[in-house]
Amino acid sequence: MWVLLRCVYPLRILLSLRGKWMGWRGLPRSLVPGPPRRRYRKEALPALEVPVLPVTATEIRQYLRAHGIPFQDGHSCLRAPSPFLGASQLKDQTGATTSFSLYINKTTGRFLCMTSLAEGSWEDFQASVEGRGDGAREGILLSEAPGAEDSEEVRRIWDRAVPLWELPEQEEAQLARVMFGLTKVTDDALKLFSVRYLRPARSLVFPWFSPGGSGLRGLKLLGAEGQGDGVHYVETTIPRPGAYHNLFGLPLIGRRDVEVVLTSRELDCLALNQSTGLPTLALPRGTTCLPPALLPYLEQFRRIVLWLGDDLRSWEAAKLFARKLNPKRCSLVRPGDQHPRPLEALNRGLNLPRILRSALPAWHKSIVSFRQLREEVLGELSNVEQVAGVRWSRFPDLNRLLKGHRKGELTVFTGPTGSGKTTFISEYALDLCTQGVNTLWGSFEISNVRLARIMLTQFALGRLEEQLDKYDEWADRFEDLPLYFMTFHGQQNIRTVIDTMQHAVYVYDICHVVIDNLQFMMGHEQLSTDRIAAQDYIVGAFRKFATDSNCHVTLVIHPRKEDDDKELQTASIFGSAKASQEADNVLILQDRKLVTGPGKRYLQVSKNRFDGDVGVFPLEFNKSSLTFSIPPKSKARLKKIKDDNGLVAKKSSSGKKGAVPRNSETFSGEAPNQPDPSQLSR
């Protein structure tokens, strides 16, 4: 996955050397990390779309006790003796039983044996303990090793890479250090973490070693390219990001280490370890996700400090990860001018140990005064643009009104039947997903296959049925998006849906949930024969989930039956006024084509709790790409509209003060003019 990171190193001193900078274009064809090769298992059958609810910690403990398996309670996992080891592996050299090496996640039930590297689901564990299926050990999934093709590519690149200090030309080595900000990072630090440099690609190479350092499982290549007066970094992982679970620096962790610092970049990991001498690890996907599969490796630490970045998005990610790791043992380094990224702090000559000592506890019993809040308030006042949230790249007028997409909010979206609500909201969510907003789709009205087809067409900006030869290229790119789908279809119980959403937030760090639509969950509610009361309860449940999980929920609700010649209003939302009252944002897809002919479709923002700006802007539907994005040459002007009280709403303008620039530290968004997939390997 291609990630753009903010640069802090100007290129003015490198202008004379810019002509030598080759980037990926200098990489030999045999070493170009091309599109991941697809592997098919012919014996595999399509899995039934039956949702599996997560197991609870209480159920896990009861099962272990019932089968006489001793266990220890950890921070995020239960530890037990591994049933997947032979008698010789269970004893050490003195004949004593070794420490518990099996880790069972309290939330998901997924297990990992640190000794044999066997891992699997809770159902796999039960089958193995009870001897069901093909035997106790045949049903266990061993920790995935890279495929033969990936292994060959990994070894070929690794053998071609060399340490920076072994480069034959001193000028080339100095250029690389400046481009990656390594002027103050010593050769000893690079050697300790086995960092190499791939000359043809002008990229740093970070290795992923198996536990214990027994083998090379993968690589991350970090390339730097000049962009204006700055630098943007391009990451490429082998294997692909979804299977890349490397905690960079893990082989250097000792069994007696009880404190660790987590960073979001390998370069920050180097700087911290050099400056403090503390054990440091870098997360494989930065601030995007903390895979639960990595939690067993962090169980041994009594204190974890998260120093992920220098912006509010990193701060939000640190708080989310702390909840997963157990907040009582976590401390967070608050972003600020005196608390930049670790590598930048090293280059600025700041005292990194002092910054670590200033880390704030992630958990406190209660907030008793403004004193505990004053730093939070200062952070929001100092970063007004980031507080506004992630901005849309396809809908600039939506940015002028809503300012951005923020966590913890509830958005209600409505529109007439047949107006294209699902099509619009899928592009609306896809726009955010391409910028790194982890998204969960709950489509109760249409199947996931049909929804995925719509979103893939919008992603590729064209009908792939007319160019099937490019399907795999676009599908591989689409597969790398942080996008997930609920397997429900038709009427569902709200309690089951909320449990699934909570599970997804824990496992995949979901930031945005789309529910299409509310009416499909009302048939299962037995609270009352009154459908209005049932709807109010469901809306309240989603509101509570959004607040408690700090996750944005977009809820699609059908409108009341209105006359065709009337525009929809906030009061047109089906049910009582609770939906519009609970919502932070209310979006209405207005469709006037039934009265005045085609081309009269526009989006109305009728409620905006963030700053009160409301308004409308036109939408143009492109049938070939199934998109509502306004063409770049079309200049749609916002109109003043009246709110429910008859007052004229404020007019928003892109040139006014307060316009928020696009976040520069996100996944590269898929703007309307997308590059050809074949160019991504260069």
XYZ file of C-alpha atoms in Angstrom:
682
model
C 0.000 0.000 0.000
C 1.303 3.414 -0.898
C 1.537 5.833 1.991
C 2.368 9.516 1.872
C 4.089 10.816 4.973
C 4.740 14.405 5.918
C 8.295 15.563 5.373
C 10.299 17.765 7.695
C 13.461 17.968 5.599
C 13.682 20.720 2.903
C 15.178 19.923 -0.479
C 16.837 23.273 -1.096
C 20.267 21.843 -0.179
C 19.652 18.901 -2.531
C 18.725 20.759 -5.702
C 22.143 20.139 -7.198
C 21.766 16.412 -6.554
C 18.141 16.076 -7.661
C 19.149 14.882 -11.098
C 20.792 11.815 -9.553
C 17.683 10.845 -7.668
C 16.128 7.974 -9.588
C 13.481 6.550 -7.241
C 11.845 3.339 -8.388
C 12.715 3.978 -12.026
C 16.286 2.830 -11.401
C 15.201 -0.518 -9.953
C 16.064 -3.488 -12.191
C 13.016 -5.143 -13.691
C 13.702 -8.355 -11.779
C 13.539 -6.453 -8.475
C 10.504 -4.255 -9.093
C 7.860 -5.105 -6.425
C 5.067 -5.560 -8.939
C 1.415 -6.323 -8.256
C 1.071 -9.189 -5.754
C 0.571 -12.525 -7.481
C -2.794 -14.091 -6.858
C -2.848 -17.627 -5.479
C -5.926 -19.794 -5.767
C -6.700 -22.846 -3.653
C -8.747 -25.095 -5.923
C -9.909 -27.263 -3.046
C -11.348 -24.305 -1.147
C -15.112 -23.818 -1.270
C -16.860 -20.476 -0.851
C -17.592 -19.855 2.814
C -21.200 -19.351 3.800
C -22.017 -15.845 4.905
C -22.926 -16.807 8.466
C -21.799 -14.231 11.035
C -19.733 -15.688 13.869
C -20.141 -13.768 17.096
C -17.022 -13.257 19.217
C -16.509 -15.371 22.297
C -16.362 -13.663 25.707
C -13.518 -13.871 28.224
C -15.892 -15.494 30.715
C -16.749 -18.255 28.237
C -13.037 -18.860 27.568
C -12.253 -19.165 31.279
C -15.174 -21.516 31.857
C -14.074 -23.753 28.994
C -10.483 -23.940 30.239
C -11.614 -24.814 33.767
C -14.043 -27.459 32.475
C -11.196 -29.205 30.628
C -8.688 -28.893 33.459
C -6.382 -26.492 31.612
C -4.579 -24.114 33.997
C -4.282 -20.510 32.858
C -2.998 -17.109 33.908
C -4.822 -13.820 33.375
C -2.804 -11.306 31.349
C -3.345 -7.785 30.057
C -5.104 -8.679 26.802
C -4.618 -12.458 26.646
C -4.958 -15.557 28.785
C -1.806 -17.681 29.077
C -1.924 -21.465 29.282
C 0.323 -24.487 28.647
C 0.320 -25.252 24.940
C -1.432 -28.493 23.955
C 0.414 -28.405 20.633
C 3.852 -29.272 22.025
C 5.433 -32.679 22.527
C 6.605 -33.924 25.899
C 10.179 -32.902 25.131
C 9.097 -29.352 24.293
C 7.125 -28.974 27.523
C 10.201 -29.564 29.683
C 13.334 -27.517 29.908
C 16.847 -28.844 30.529
C 16.220 -29.227 34.273
C 13.061 -31.259 33.680
C 10.748 -28.536 34.990
C 7.642 -27.514 33.101
C 8.258 -24.474 30.939
C 6.235 -21.283 31.340
C 2.879 -21.024 29.655
C 3.508 -20.440 25.971
C -0.074 -20.420 24.615
C -1.746 -16.986 24.378
C -5.539 -16.760 23.951
C -6.990 -13.353 23.096
C -9.694 -12.433 25.637
C -11.859 -10.670 23.060
C -11.606 -12.862 19.955
C -10.508 -16.228 21.363
C -7.773 -16.490 18.728
C -4.644 -18.229 20.030
C -0.918 -18.281 19.328
C 1.670 -20.757 20.620
C 4.955 -18.909 20.976
C 6.999 -22.107 20.838
C 5.470 -23.989 17.908
C 4.037 -20.862 16.204
C 0.704 -22.679 15.849
C -2.222 -20.292 15.662
C -5.911 -20.401 14.876
C -9.414 -19.429 15.889
C -11.216 -20.309 19.101
C -13.095 -23.027 17.218
C -9.743 -24.506 16.095
C -8.562 -24.577 19.692
C -11.716 -26.316 20.907
C -11.493 -28.903 18.137
C -7.879 -29.637 19.005
C -8.510 -29.961 22.748
C -11.482 -32.262 22.183
C -9.810 -34.263 19.410
C -12.547 -33.470 16.922
C -12.165 -33.164 13.157
C -8.969 -34.452 11.568
C -7.103 -34.742 14.841
C -5.701 -32.561 17.560
C -3.004 -30.952 15.488
C -4.124 -31.261 11.888
C -6.758 -28.546 12.343
C -4.278 -25.969 13.608
C -3.134 -23.219 11.292
C 0.599 -22.697 11.531
C 1.790 -19.125 11.462
C 1.888 -18.204 7.804
C 5.244 -18.310 6.101
C 5.747 -16.321 2.916
C 4.870 -18.121 -0.295
C 7.565 -19.504 -2.545
C 7.306 -16.550 -4.948
C 7.411 -14.008 -2.125
C 10.338 -15.810 -0.458
C 12.314 -15.717 -3.681
C 11.610 -12.033 -4.174
C 12.424 -11.235 -0.532
C 15.743 -13.075 -0.685
C 16.682 -11.512 -4.039
C 16.087 -7.954 -2.781
C 17.746 -8.613 0.585
C 20.885 -10.004 -1.068
C 21.147 -6.967 -3.333
C 20.786 -4.493 -0.437
C 23.909 -3.304 1.408
C 24.532 -1.345 4.648
C 24.778 2.403 4.184
C 28.328 2.540 5.486
C 29.465 0.066 2.807
C 28.372 2.245 -0.118
C 31.381 2.870 -2.386
C 30.606 6.569 -2.880
C 30.515 8.820 0.189
C 28.357 11.354 -1.652
C 25.664 8.731 -2.279
C 25.662 7.672 1.355
C 25.376 11.283 2.534
C 22.522 11.968 0.101
C 20.612 8.938 1.395
C 21.082 10.006 5.008
C 19.793 13.507 4.285
C 16.782 12.289 2.319
C 15.705 9.910 5.099
C 16.668 12.212 7.979
C 19.408 9.881 9.241
C 22.164 12.460 9.628
C 22.249 11.905 13.400
C 21.488 8.186 13.392
C 24.691 6.214 13.900
C 25.946 3.240 11.920
C 25.742 1.176 15.112
C 21.980 1.790 15.334
C 21.491 0.804 11.692
C 23.619 -2.303 12.215
C 21.739 -3.272 15.385
C 18.410 -3.278 13.549
C 19.903 -4.829 10.357
C 18.776 -1.922 8.155
C 20.110 -2.000 4.608
C 19.988 0.207 1.533
C 18.907 -0.866 -1.957
C 20.941 1.244 -4.353
C 18.988 0.655 -7.612
C 15.727 1.723 -5.929
C 17.232 4.379 -3.636
C 15.283 2.800 -0.753
C 15.909 1.732 2.816
C 15.161 -1.940 3.488
C 13.757 -3.031 6.860
C 13.726 -6.800 7.509
C 10.999 -8.919 9.080
C 12.579 -11.808 10.921
C 10.729 -14.794 12.350
C 10.481 -14.932 16.187
C 13.937 -15.745 17.456
C 15.530 -14.403 14.273
C 15.480 -17.843 12.646
C 14.495 -16.711 9.169
C 13.597 -13.804 6.906
C 9.820 -13.598 6.452
C 9.397 -10.308 4.617
C 10.649 -6.807 3.882
C 9.491 -3.223 3.947
C 11.052 -0.873 1.399
C 10.940 2.850 2.117
C 11.609 5.091 -0.850
C 11.900 8.888 -0.796
C 10.945 11.153 -3.666
C 11.240 14.893 -4.035
C 7.948 16.774 -4.174
C 8.182 20.542 -4.417
C 10.115 21.794 -1.404
C 9.610 18.588 0.543
C 9.886 14.825 0.435
C 7.213 12.163 0.472
C 7.942 8.585 1.475
C 6.607 5.548 -0.347
C 6.266 2.247 1.503
C 6.147 -1.164 -0.174
C 5.792 -4.388 1.812
C 6.453 -7.976 0.810
C 4.159 -9.789 1.450
C 1.270 -7.375 0.830
C 0.102 -5.138 3.738
C -2.712 -7.408 4.920
C -0.217 -10.215 5.650
C 2.670 -8.029 6.842
C 2.661 -8.343 10.649
C 6.182 -7.288 11.493
C 6.897 -5.685 14.860
C 10.149 -4.090 13.756
C 12.771 -4.563 16.473
C 11.146 -7.627 18.062
C 14.274 -9.875 17.804
C 16.117 -7.384 20.053
C 13.585 -7.710 22.905
C 14.808 -9.745 25.884
C 12.656 -11.924 28.120
C 13.328 -9.670 31.115
C 12.320 -6.423 29.411
C 9.256 -4.947 31.129
C 8.991 -1.579 29.358
C 8.735 -0.795 25.651
C 8.095 2.227 23.432
C 5.805 1.766 20.404
C 6.326 3.983 17.359
C 4.564 4.212 14.012
C 7.686 4.280 11.817
C 10.893 2.277 11.671
C 12.968 5.480 11.454
C 11.475 6.679 14.754
C 12.289 3.300 16.276
C 15.966 3.742 15.373
C 16.113 7.259 16.820
C 14.457 6.270 20.108
C 16.607 3.230 20.721
C 19.783 5.172 20.003
C 18.825 8.071 22.292
C 17.306 6.180 25.235
C 18.576 2.619 25.063
C 15.029 1.410 25.791
C 13.409 -1.466 23.903
C 11.516 0.055 20.971
C 9.161 -1.451 18.385
C 7.562 -0.070 15.220
C 4.020 -1.046 14.236
C 3.699 -2.606 10.763
C 0.949 -0.271 9.488
C 1.669 2.859 11.479
C -1.347 4.605 12.958
C -3.793 2.756 10.709
C -4.179 -0.490 12.624
C -2.848 -2.572 15.521
C -3.607 -6.185 14.501
C -4.717 -8.331 17.481
C -2.323 -11.024 16.208
C 0.532 -8.878 17.597
C -0.850 -8.574 21.141
C 0.755 -11.802 22.481
C 4.197 -10.372 21.712
C 3.412 -7.357 23.928
C 2.066 -9.300 26.934
C 5.374 -9.389 28.815
C 5.542 -5.596 29.233
C 4.228 -3.946 32.381
C 4.473 -0.475 30.812
C 3.982 0.547 27.194
C 4.626 4.091 25.961
C 2.985 5.025 22.651
C 4.809 7.759 20.730
C 3.162 7.517 17.327
C 3.469 10.940 15.708
C 3.065 14.694 15.869
C -0.550 15.250 14.823
C -4.022 14.694 16.260
C -4.651 11.658 14.085
C -1.675 9.945 15.734
C -2.989 11.009 19.141
C -6.393 9.483 18.421
C -4.747 6.277 17.215
C -2.632 6.103 20.385
C -5.743 6.337 22.574
C -7.486 3.653 20.488
C -4.507 1.282 20.668
C -4.177 1.861 24.425
C -7.723 0.576 24.922
C -6.742 -2.602 23.096
C -3.495 -3.040 25.065
C -5.106 -2.315 28.490
C -5.009 1.418 29.322
C -3.747 0.813 32.872
C -0.266 -0.051 31.583
C -0.106 2.496 28.746
C 1.253 6.037 28.614
C 0.922 8.426 25.680
C 3.264 11.117 24.368
C 1.086 14.069 23.468
C 1.865 15.709 20.092
C 3.124 19.262 20.236
C 5.875 21.609 19.137
C 8.173 20.251 21.838
C 6.972 16.676 21.268
C 7.530 16.012 17.534
C 8.215 12.609 16.033
C 11.187 10.832 17.663
C 13.393 11.168 14.569
C 12.642 14.871 14.261
C 13.248 15.314 17.998
C 16.668 13.686 17.598
C 17.554 15.924 14.637
C 16.433 19.017 16.576
C 18.595 18.083 19.535
C 15.682 17.623 21.954
C 15.955 15.494 25.061
C 14.104 12.274 24.155
C 14.299 10.665 27.635
C 12.724 13.811 29.102
C 9.897 13.658 26.546
C 9.239 10.031 27.487
C 9.083 10.971 31.176
C 6.383 13.514 30.330
C 4.119 10.836 28.805
C 0.581 10.961 30.192
C -1.213 7.902 31.583
C -3.870 6.599 29.221
C -6.164 5.663 32.109
C -7.447 7.617 35.067
C -10.227 6.937 37.510
C -12.161 10.108 36.801
C -11.814 13.664 35.577
C -12.364 15.894 38.572
C -11.419 19.311 37.263
C -10.392 21.361 34.261
C -6.789 20.591 35.107
C -7.054 17.164 33.497
C -8.691 18.687 30.425
C -6.601 21.770 29.799
C -3.986 19.985 27.656
C -6.741 18.386 25.567
C -8.330 21.790 24.997
C -4.969 23.333 24.116
C -4.333 20.555 21.605
C -7.631 21.225 19.841
C -7.088 24.991 19.794
C -3.584 24.522 18.376
C -4.710 22.100 15.673
C -8.048 23.462 14.465
C -7.563 22.086 10.961
C -6.872 18.550 12.180
C -9.764 18.650 14.645
C -12.107 19.172 11.671
C -11.368 15.595 10.584
C -10.451 13.766 7.377
C -11.455 15.695 4.269
C -13.099 14.255 1.172
C -11.101 14.362 -2.061
C -14.071 13.748 -4.378
C -16.543 16.142 -2.743
C -14.840 19.511 -2.122
C -18.158 21.237 -1.439
C -18.850 18.762 1.338
C -15.591 19.879 2.949
C -16.748 23.496 2.854
C -19.885 22.592 4.771
C -18.982 19.733 7.127
C -15.247 20.633 7.229
C -14.315 16.956 7.524
C -15.192 13.479 8.749
C -14.789 13.204 12.523
C -14.772 10.233 14.873
C -17.511 9.739 17.439
C -20.257 11.399 15.392
C -23.572 10.095 14.047
C -24.597 11.062 10.520
C -28.163 10.445 9.293
C -28.557 10.199 5.521
C -31.885 10.096 3.674
C -33.333 10.557 0.215
C -36.277 9.484 -1.970
C -36.620 5.885 -3.091
C -34.659 5.312 -6.295
C -32.630 8.505 -5.966
C -29.308 6.652 -5.598
C -28.773 6.708 -1.827
C -26.733 3.495 -1.731
C -24.668 4.507 -4.762
C -23.861 7.924 -3.321
C -23.086 6.733 0.204
C -20.788 4.011 -1.160
C -18.696 6.622 -2.981
C -18.885 8.898 0.068
C -17.424 6.085 2.225
C -14.960 4.910 -0.451
C -13.501 8.407 -0.664
C -12.634 8.275 3.050
C -11.487 4.662 2.914
C -8.873 5.449 0.250
C -7.427 7.974 2.705
C -6.899 5.400 5.445
C -10.236 5.580 7.291
C -10.914 1.962 8.294
C -14.484 1.312 7.161
C -17.097 -1.331 8.006
C -20.117 -1.693 5.710
C -23.415 -3.110 6.916
C -25.524 -3.538 3.798
C -28.838 -5.119 4.762
C -30.654 -4.176 1.558
C -28.312 -5.412 -1.202
C -25.786 -8.250 -1.172
C -22.124 -7.656 -0.417
C -21.154 -8.905 -3.880
C -23.304 -6.281 -5.559
C -22.097 -3.559 -3.198
C -18.448 -4.511 -3.756
C -19.044 -4.401 -7.506
C -20.442 -0.866 -7.237
C -17.535 0.321 -5.092
C -14.930 -1.331 -7.327
C -16.452 0.427 -10.351
C -16.323 3.736 -8.478
C -12.753 3.015 -7.411
C -11.628 2.290 -10.980
C -13.784 5.111 -12.394
C -15.019 2.868 -15.173
C -16.872 -0.346 -15.945
C -14.468 -3.246 -15.584
C -16.738 -5.589 -17.544
C -15.486 -3.748 -20.604
C -11.814 -4.252 -19.630
C -11.585 -7.586 -17.806
C -7.859 -7.796 -18.520
C -7.372 -5.043 -15.919
C -9.637 -6.629 -13.298
C -6.849 -8.251 -11.271
C -4.839 -5.029 -11.147
C -7.746 -2.988 -9.824
C -8.979 -5.800 -7.567
C -5.533 -6.114 -5.943
C -5.485 -2.394 -5.208
C -9.065 -2.480 -3.946
C -8.249 -5.475 -1.730
C -5.562 -3.478 0.077
C -8.064 -0.843 1.216
C -9.049 -1.010 4.924
C -12.591 -1.996 3.940
C -14.717 -4.708 5.583
C -18.280 -5.948 5.157
C -20.789 -7.383 7.607
C -22.222 -10.681 6.398
C -25.783 -9.856 7.477
C -28.560 -9.531 4.926
C -32.214 -8.726 5.487
C -33.758 -8.103 8.903
C -31.355 -8.307 11.848
C -31.434 -7.857 15.602
C -29.839 -4.606 16.755
C -28.005 -6.337 19.613
C -26.308 -8.727 17.192
C -25.329 -5.862 14.901
C -23.868 -3.781 17.746
C -21.866 -6.787 19.026
C -20.437 -7.292 15.542
C -19.534 -3.608 15.262
C -17.754 -3.651 18.620
C -15.832 -6.740 17.563
C -14.787 -5.021 14.313
C -13.595 -1.923 16.180
C -11.379 -4.119 18.362
C -9.980 -6.362 15.631
C -9.718 -3.966 12.672
C -9.623 -0.548 14.416
C -12.730 0.532 12.506
C -13.273 4.312 12.413
C -16.375 4.482 10.193
C -19.452 2.221 10.131
C -22.094 2.540 7.400
C -25.550 1.053 8.078
C -27.823 0.755 5.034
C -30.480 0.917 6.228
C -32.232 1.295 9.583
C -35.610 -0.102 8.496
C -34.137 -3.578 7.964
C -33.387 -3.906 11.693
C -36.792 -2.930 12.989
C -38.582 -6.183 12.198
C -36.616 -8.099 14.851
C -37.259 -5.712 17.701
C -39.827 -7.043 20.169
C -39.750 -4.013 22.419
C -43.145 -2.806 21.360
C -45.663 -3.059 18.587
C -44.971 0.633 18.059
C -42.429 0.930 15.229
C -41.606 4.480 16.273
C -40.481 3.297 19.716
C -38.419 0.521 18.136
C -36.708 3.020 15.825
C -35.933 5.386 18.696
C -34.284 2.533 20.589
C -32.131 1.587 17.578
C -31.049 5.175 16.952
C -30.137 5.521 20.640
C -28.064 2.329 20.452
C -26.081 3.637 17.474
C -25.606 7.006 19.159
C -24.215 5.294 22.265
C -21.934 3.077 20.183
C -20.513 6.055 18.273
C -19.721 7.888 21.514
C -18.376 4.947 23.505
C -16.261 3.530 20.656
C -15.177 6.916 19.254
C -16.331 5.668 15.854
C -18.303 7.552 13.198
C -21.627 5.924 12.281
C -23.428 6.806 9.044
C -27.045 5.652 9.237
C -29.270 5.516 6.141
C -32.975 6.052 6.899
C -35.824 6.095 4.400
C -37.976 9.257 4.407
C -41.686 9.543 5.001
C -43.993 9.484 2.029
C -44.033 13.025 0.667
C -45.661 14.646 -2.337
C -43.464 14.434 -5.429
C -43.474 18.201 -5.873
C -42.083 18.857 -2.377
C -38.481 18.806 -1.280
C -37.486 16.637 1.652
C -36.783 18.347 4.966
C -35.246 17.226 8.239
C -38.783 16.499 9.444
C -39.213 14.138 6.464
C -37.018 11.479 8.095
C -39.163 8.476 8.984
C -40.088 8.101 12.657
C -40.034 10.600 15.453
C -37.693 13.555 15.824
C -35.172 11.451 17.813
C -33.109 10.523 14.745
C -32.495 14.131 13.745
C -31.992 15.182 17.381
C -29.390 12.506 18.100
C -27.557 13.044 14.813
C -24.540 15.316 14.557
C -25.034 15.661 10.805
C -28.116 15.267 8.606
C -27.582 14.799 4.853
C -30.484 14.731 2.360
C -30.132 13.579 -1.227
C -32.673 15.735 -3.048
C -33.982 14.420 -6.355
C -36.123 16.806 -8.430
C -35.968 14.833 -11.659
C -39.442 13.441 -11.014
C -40.874 16.951 -11.398
C -38.472 18.999 -13.519
C -36.626 16.360 -15.509
C -33.166 14.803 -15.205
C -30.157 16.633 -13.874
C -31.857 18.171 -10.823
C -30.142 16.150 -8.101
C -28.227 17.742 -5.239
C -27.058 17.094 -1.696
C -28.365 19.147 1.202
C -26.585 19.427 4.530
C -29.459 20.373 6.818
C -27.693 19.884 10.163
C -24.065 20.343 11.163
C -23.382 20.261 14.873
C -19.650 20.919 14.435
C -19.885 24.553 13.349
C -23.447 25.063 12.110
C -22.719 25.556 8.392
C -25.497 24.161 6.198
C -26.164 24.407 2.497
C -26.688 22.541 -0.775
C -24.559 21.680 -3.797
C -25.430 19.935 -7.076
C -24.514 16.359 -7.938
C -23.884 14.991 -11.408
C -24.290 11.256 -11.851
C -21.855 9.505 -14.168
C -23.459 6.245 -15.240
C -20.281 4.665 -16.624
C -18.381 5.035 -13.327
C -21.424 5.059 -10.986
C -20.089 8.215 -9.328
C -21.604 11.478 -8.144
C -18.285 13.339 -8.049
C -18.483 16.779 -9.600
C -16.164 17.046 -12.633
C -13.079 19.186 -11.895
C -14.076 21.855 -14.477
C -17.531 22.279 -12.984
C -17.711 25.071 -10.461
C -20.648 24.457 -8.186
C -21.490 27.375 -5.952
C -23.078 26.883 -2.574
C -26.498 28.388 -2.045
C -27.975 30.005 0.988
C -30.860 28.005 2.355
C -33.270 28.410 5.190
C -33.163 26.151 8.176
C -36.216 24.802 9.976
C -36.645 28.111 11.813
C -36.725 30.126 8.609
C -33.303 31.722 9.243
C -30.790 32.056 6.441
C -27.824 29.772 6.961
C -24.260 30.911 6.632
C -22.584 30.736 3.261
C -19.348 28.795 3.103
C -16.551 29.736 0.741
C -13.297 27.997 -0.075
C -11.439 31.250 0.106
C -12.690 32.236 3.535
C -10.740 31.877 6.692
C -11.181 28.494 8.267
C -10.995 26.436 5.095
C -9.186 23.262 6.021
C -6.432 21.883 3.778
C -6.325 18.213 3.053
C -4.528 16.113 5.639
C -1.010 15.538 4.349
C -0.297 12.402 6.360
C -2.786 9.892 5.045
C -3.037 7.124 2.527
C -2.909 8.576 -0.940
C -6.496 9.322 -1.834
C -8.098 8.117 -5.042
C -8.932 11.426 -6.651
C -11.101 11.542 -9.770
C -7.983 11.470 -11.981
C -6.530 8.131 -10.935
C -3.225 6.724 -12.223
C -3.042 3.628 -14.340
C -2.415 0.596 -12.100
C 0.463 -0.535 -14.300
C 2.442 2.544 -13.211
C 2.321 1.693 -9.520
C 5.316 -0.616 -9.652
C 7.592 2.114 -10.864
